[in-house]
Amino acid sequence: MQKKILGWSFFLTTLCLVSPCLAQEVQDPVVVEIVAERFVFTPSRVTVSQGSTIEFRLKSEDTSHGFLIVGTDIDVIIPKRRQGEAKVTFVADTPGSFRFECSKLCGAGHHFMRGTIEVSSTVTNKASKPDTDVGSQQ
Amino acid sequence: MDFHFNNPQEEDPKFDFHRFVLLFSHSFTDRIRFVGELELEHAMVEGLEEKGELELEQAYVDFLVTPKLNLRAGMLLVPVGIINERHEPPVFQGVERPFVDTVIVPSTWFEAGAGVHGEFGQGWRYRAYVMAPLDAAGFNAEEGIRGGRQKGSKANTRSLAHTGRIEYVGLPGLSLGTSYWYGKTTGTSFPDVKSRVLLGEVDGRYRNGNLEFRSQYAHLFLDGAAELNDTFQRTVGVSPNIAEQIRGFYLESTYFVLPYAAPRELALFLRYENFDTQYRMPTGFLPLKRFDRSAWVLGFTYYPDPDVAVKFDYSIVRNQSSLVTAPNSLNLGLGWWF
């Protein structure tokens, strides 16, 4: 019985010590701030490793825009200038190229508003700084 | 939508519902899209009178292939200058568009054509189109090539023009661009005249905090201007005195005053413009100095919402003529977009 209690105590102690690290690795997302403005997203290209979780923080410099990642169910409205930001999380679990674009008709050049998320096949288990065309605003 | 009150010196003031625009968009698939823009200018279209215009400014299909290379065909906006592709009223300062974007770059400049567009990466992107050419029969001394737009209406394509733009949008708040238009002119009135138009342009916008600056320079070369003037003289009896070079530029600074809680905003602006549609004349023709103009435009825009703009400005226009004065103008405007 004592051995069982000792065994359980050791297991639980180990779990308590290790779990914050596990939690940190899983939960810490990579933060990418994107500014939307007729008719551009800045940055418009984000590169991360497979396994990363990206938290997009989306702001507008003018009207409200949409942020749609094609092929996913992510489609949010970015509020108008000075009216806050939208946050959306994208789990980069599949390598490849993912297009994002404005999904709310915003003017004559609406279809110019696009960008790309490049997910490289290098698997990562921790949050790492993404590469962006113009420097991420971590 | 653009609703104006214009009061030029020595003229009666006018209310003018200048533009009523309807935008359409449809996605056939994720990679095949349609965009359309139908615009009613000056509130009405009346038969046999030049009262207003109903214009199909955009109607194209995009074929999205890769980020670097996509195809587009239909009625397209010519990718020249700051305003032409980005002309919603809350997006620019002043009740009327800058003079340079009216008489040097004839916005809204749209034409039937096809081409490619895409992004090189690092914030660089481009557009390149082949389009119907300008009709030289519409050129004149005051507004340069503006009257030569064929607007995709049974456009004569005896020759084709090409146009392109490269821009850098890689830093938040910064946009730099350069663009051109090149093509032989057409014109059923005098098919034997061989003239060519080359328009080059550079522009930039930068916003940092409460300050925004924008500037644009455009220079147009018209090869064959003398022959055009002679042909007009022979056929119509009056020479239009078309220049072989026209050019214009402007500098604008805007300060966004933020005393109000969001979303309300107030922007104060000052713009200097210098534009000359008689900049260089062909041999044997003298420039009309009344068309060598400059303007100070100062005013404000109040945004009760980022998509609604209440505008006020006063334009002080000068020219180099000792005989003809240019009218100053007080303007009020209400523009909105949704």
Coordinates of N, CA, C and O in Angstrom, one line a residue, chain B residues 145-210:
Chain B
I145 N -5.6 64.9 -72.0 CA -6.1 63.7 -72.7 C -7.5 63.3 -72.1 O -8.0 62.3 -72.6
R146 N -8.0 64.0 -71.2 CA -9.3 63.6 -70.5 C -10.4 63.2 -71.5 O -11.1 62.2 -71.3
G147 N -10.6 64.0 -72.5 CA -11.7 63.8 -73.4 C -11.4 62.6 -74.3 O -12.2 62.2 -75.1
G148 N -10.2 62.0 -74.2 CA -9.8 60.9 -75.1 C -10.1 59.6 -74.6 O -9.8 58.6 -75.3
R149 N -10.7 59.5 -73.4 CA -11.0 58.2 -72.8 C -12.1 57.5 -73.6 O -13.2 58.2 -73.8
Q150 N -11.9 56.3 -74.1 CA -13.0 55.7 -74.8 C -14.0 55.0 -73.9 O -15.1 54.6 -74.4
K151 N -13.6 54.7 -72.7 CA -14.5 54.1 -71.7 C -15.1 52.8 -72.1 O -16.3 52.5 -71.7
G152 N -14.4 52.1 -72.9 CA -14.9 50.7 -73.3 C -16.2 50.7 -74.0 O -16.9 49.7 -74.1
S153 N -16.6 51.8 -74.6 CA -17.8 51.9 -75.4 C -17.5 51.8 -76.9 O -17.1 52.8 -77.5
K154 N -17.7 50.6 -77.4 CA -17.3 50.4 -78.8 C -15.9 51.0 -79.1 O -15.7 51.7 -80.1
A155 N -15.0 50.7 -78.2 CA -13.7 51.3 -78.2 C -12.9 50.9 -79.5 O -12.8 49.7 -79.7
N156 N -12.4 51.9 -80.2 CA -11.6 51.6 -81.4 C -10.3 51.0 -80.9 O -9.6 51.6 -80.1
T157 N -10.0 49.8 -81.4 CA -8.7 49.1 -81.0 C -7.8 48.9 -82.2 O -7.3 47.8 -82.4
R158 N -7.7 50.0 -83.1 CA -6.8 49.9 -84.2 C -5.4 49.6 -83.7 O -4.6 48.9 -84.4
S159 N -5.1 50.1 -82.6 CA -3.9 49.7 -81.9 C -4.2 49.5 -80.4 O -5.3 49.9 -80.0
L160 N -3.3 49.0 -79.7 CA -3.6 48.7 -78.3 C -2.6 49.5 -77.4 O -1.4 49.7 -77.8
A161 N -3.0 50.0 -76.3 CA -2.1 50.6 -75.3 C -1.8 49.6 -74.3 O -2.4 48.6 -74.1
H162 N -0.7 49.9 -73.6 CA -0.4 49.1 -72.4 C 0.0 50.0 -71.2 O 0.4 51.1 -71.4
T163 N -0.3 49.5 -70.1 CA -0.2 50.2 -68.8 C 0.3 49.3 -67.7 O 0.0 48.1 -67.8
G164 N 0.9 49.9 -66.7 CA 1.4 49.1 -65.6 C 1.7 49.9 -64.4 O 1.9 51.1 -64.5
R165 N 1.8 49.2 -63.3 CA 2.1 49.9 -62.0 C 2.8 48.9 -61.2 O 2.5 47.7 -61.1
I166 N 3.9 49.4 -60.5 CA 4.5 48.7 -59.5 C 4.4 49.5 -58.2 O 4.6 50.7 -58.2
E167 N 4.1 48.8 -57.1 CA 4.0 49.6 -55.8 C 4.5 48.8 -54.7 O 4.6 47.6 -54.7
Y168 N 5.0 49.6 -53.7 CA 5.5 49.0 -52.5 C 4.6 49.3 -51.3 O 4.3 50.5 -51.1
V169 N 4.0 48.3 -50.7 CA 3.1 48.5 -49.6 C 3.6 47.7 -48.4 O 2.8 47.2 -47.6
G170 N 4.9 47.6 -48.2 CA 5.4 46.7 -47.2 C 5.5 47.2 -45.8 O 5.8 46.4 -44.9
L171 N 5.3 48.5 -45.6 CA 5.4 49.0 -44.2 C 4.1 49.6 -43.9 O 3.5 50.3 -44.7
P172 N 3.7 49.4 -42.6 CA 2.4 50.0 -42.2 C 2.3 51.5 -42.5 O 3.3 52.2 -42.1
G173 N 1.3 51.9 -43.2 CA 1.1 53.4 -43.4 C 1.8 53.9 -44.6 O 1.6 55.0 -45.0
L174 N 2.7 53.1 -45.2 CA 3.5 53.6 -46.4 C 3.1 52.9 -47.7 O 2.9 51.7 -47.7
S175 N 2.9 53.7 -48.7 CA 2.6 53.2 -50.0 C 3.3 54.0 -51.0 O 3.2 55.3 -51.1
L176 N 4.2 53.4 -51.8 CA 4.9 54.1 -52.9 C 4.6 53.4 -54.2 O 4.5 52.2 -54.3
G177 N 4.4 54.2 -55.2 CA 4.1 53.6 -56.5 C 4.6 54.4 -57.7 O 4.9 55.6 -57.6
T178 N 4.8 53.6 -58.8 CA 5.1 54.3 -60.0 C 4.3 53.6 -61.1 O 4.1 52.3 -61.1
S179 N 3.9 54.3 -62.1 CA 3.0 53.7 -63.1 C 3.2 54.4 -64.5 O 3.8 55.5 -64.5
Y180 N 2.7 53.8 -65.5 CA 2.8 54.4 -66.9 C 1.7 54.0 -67.7 O 0.9 53.0 -67.4
W181 N 1.5 54.7 -68.8 CA 0.5 54.4 -69.8 C 1.2 54.7 -71.2 O 1.8 55.7 -71.3
Y182 N 1.2 53.8 -72.1 CA 1.9 54.0 -73.4 C 1.0 53.4 -74.5 O 0.5 52.3 -74.4
G183 N 0.8 54.2 -75.5 CA 0.0 53.7 -76.6 C -0.2 54.7 -77.8 O -0.1 55.9 -77.5
K184 N -0.3 54.1 -79.0 CA -0.7 55.0 -80.1 C -2.1 55.5 -79.8 O -2.9 54.7 -79.2
T185 N -2.5 56.6 -80.3 CA -3.8 57.1 -80.2 C -4.6 56.6 -81.4 O -4.1 56.2 -82.4
T186 N -5.9 56.6 -81.2 CA -6.8 56.2 -82.3 C -7.7 57.4 -82.5 O -7.6 58.5 -81.9
G187 N -8.6 57.3 -83.5 CA -9.5 58.4 -83.8 C -10.1 58.2 -85.1 O -9.4 58.3 -86.1
T188 N -11.4 58.0 -85.2 CA -12.0 57.8 -86.5 C -12.1 59.1 -87.3 O -12.2 59.1 -88.5
S189 N -12.0 60.2 -86.6 CA -12.1 61.5 -87.3 C -10.9 61.7 -88.2 O -11.0 62.3 -89.3
F190 N -9.7 61.3 -87.8 CA -8.5 61.5 -88.6 C -7.6 60.3 -88.4 O -6.6 60.3 -87.7
P191 N -7.9 59.2 -89.2 CA -7.2 58.0 -89.0 C -5.8 58.0 -89.4 O -5.0 57.1 -89.1
D192 N -5.4 59.0 -90.2 CA -4.0 59.0 -90.7 C -3.0 59.7 -89.7 O -1.8 59.6 -89.9
V193 N -3.5 60.3 -88.7 CA -2.6 61.0 -87.8 C -1.9 59.9 -86.9 O -2.7 59.1 -86.2
K194 N -0.6 59.9 -86.8 CA 0.0 58.9 -86.0 C 0.6 59.7 -84.8 O 1.6 60.3 -84.8
S195 N -0.1 59.5 -83.7 CA 0.4 60.2 -82.4 C 0.4 59.1 -81.3 O -0.3 58.1 -81.4
R196 N 1.3 59.4 -80.4 CA 1.5 58.4 -79.3 C 1.5 59.1 -78.0 O 2.0 60.3 -77.9
V197 N 0.9 58.5 -77.0 CA 0.9 59.1 -75.6 C 1.8 58.2 -74.7 O 1.6 57.0 -74.6
L198 N 2.7 58.9 -74.0 CA 3.4 58.2 -72.9 C 3.1 59.0 -71.6 O 3.5 60.2 -71.6
L199 N 2.5 58.4 -70.6 CA 2.3 59.1 -69.3 C 3.1 58.3 -68.3 O 2.9 57.1 -68.1
G200 N 3.9 59.0 -67.6 CA 4.7 58.4 -66.4 C 4.3 59.1 -65.2 O 3.9 60.3 -65.1
E201 N 4.3 58.4 -64.1 CA 3.8 58.9 -62.8 C 4.5 58.2 -61.6 O 4.9 57.1 -61.7
V202 N 4.7 59.0 -60.6 CA 5.2 58.5 -59.3 C 4.4 59.1 -58.2 O 3.9 60.2 -58.3
D203 N 4.2 58.3 -57.1 CA 3.3 58.8 -56.0 C 3.7 58.1 -54.7 O 4.4 57.1 -54.7
G204 N 3.3 58.8 -53.7 CA 3.6 58.2 -52.3 C 2.6 58.7 -51.3 O 2.1 59.8 -51.4
R205 N 2.4 57.8 -50.3 CA 1.5 58.1 -49.2 C 2.2 57.6 -47.9 O 2.7 56.5 -48.0
Y206 N 2.1 58.4 -46.9 CA 2.7 57.9 -45.6 C 1.8 58.4 -44.5 O 1.6 59.6 -44.4
R207 N 1.4 57.5 -43.6 CA 0.7 58.0 -42.4 C 1.4 57.4 -41.2 O 1.7 56.3 -41.1
N208 N 1.6 58.3 -40.3 CA 2.3 58.0 -39.0 C 1.5 58.7 -37.9 O 1.6 59.9 -37.8
G209 N 0.8 58.0 -37.1 CA 0.1 58.6 -36.0 C -1.0 59.5 -36.6 O -1.8 59.1 -37.4
N210 N -0.9 60.8 -36.2 CA -2.0 61.7 -36.6 C -1.6 62.4 -37.9 O -2.4 63.3 -38.3

